[in-house]
XYZ file of C-alpha atoms in Angstrom:
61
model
C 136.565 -148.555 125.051
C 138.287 -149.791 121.753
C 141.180 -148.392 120.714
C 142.045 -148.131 116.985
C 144.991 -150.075 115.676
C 147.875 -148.408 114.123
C 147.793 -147.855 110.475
C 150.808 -147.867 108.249
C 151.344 -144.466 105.746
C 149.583 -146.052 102.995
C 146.470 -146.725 104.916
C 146.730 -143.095 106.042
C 147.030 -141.540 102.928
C 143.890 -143.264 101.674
C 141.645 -142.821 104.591
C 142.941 -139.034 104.515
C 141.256 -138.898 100.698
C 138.521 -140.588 101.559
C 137.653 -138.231 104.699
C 138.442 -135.522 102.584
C 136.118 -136.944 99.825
C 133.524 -137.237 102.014
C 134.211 -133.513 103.760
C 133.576 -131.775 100.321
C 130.517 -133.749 99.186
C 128.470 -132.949 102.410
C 129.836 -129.312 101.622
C 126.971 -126.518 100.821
C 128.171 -125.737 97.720
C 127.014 -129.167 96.212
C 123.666 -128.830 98.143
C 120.407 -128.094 95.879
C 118.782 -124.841 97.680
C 114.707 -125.350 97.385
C 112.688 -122.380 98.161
C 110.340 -123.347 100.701
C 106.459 -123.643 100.378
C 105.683 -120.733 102.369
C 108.726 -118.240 100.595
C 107.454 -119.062 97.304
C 104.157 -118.393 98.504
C 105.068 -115.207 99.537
C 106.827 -114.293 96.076
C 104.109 -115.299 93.864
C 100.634 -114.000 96.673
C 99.850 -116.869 97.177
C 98.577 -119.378 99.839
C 100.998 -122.140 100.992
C 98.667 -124.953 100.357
C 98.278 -123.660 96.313
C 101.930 -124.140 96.146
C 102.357 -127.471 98.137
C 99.518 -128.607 95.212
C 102.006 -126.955 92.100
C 104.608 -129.393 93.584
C 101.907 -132.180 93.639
C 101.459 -131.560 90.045
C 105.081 -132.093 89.152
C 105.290 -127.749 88.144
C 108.817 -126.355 87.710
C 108.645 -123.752 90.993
């Protein structure tokens, strides 16, 4: 098993940002929510497949 070496403060800080960084960019709040086929398919009464072919077409759903 490898064991890390020791870092210095400096080399701390910055790998404590970029952990950080990374933390709050996989966070939900930056995540794009998409409706799925089928929920917009319920909203609108219609089939799954119509929707899956609105997408096709490049429409705003």
């Amino acid at each position: 098993m490898a064991v890390a070496n020791d870092v210095n403060d400096e080399q701390d800080f910055v790998l404590t940002q970029v952990f950080k960084q990374c933390e709050e960019l996989r966070a939900k709040k930056y995540l794009e929510i998409a409706r799925t086929n089928q929920e917009l398919a319920n909203k609108y009464a219609i089939s799954p497949r119509t929707v899956t072919n609105w997408r096709e077409e490049g429409l705003p759903v």
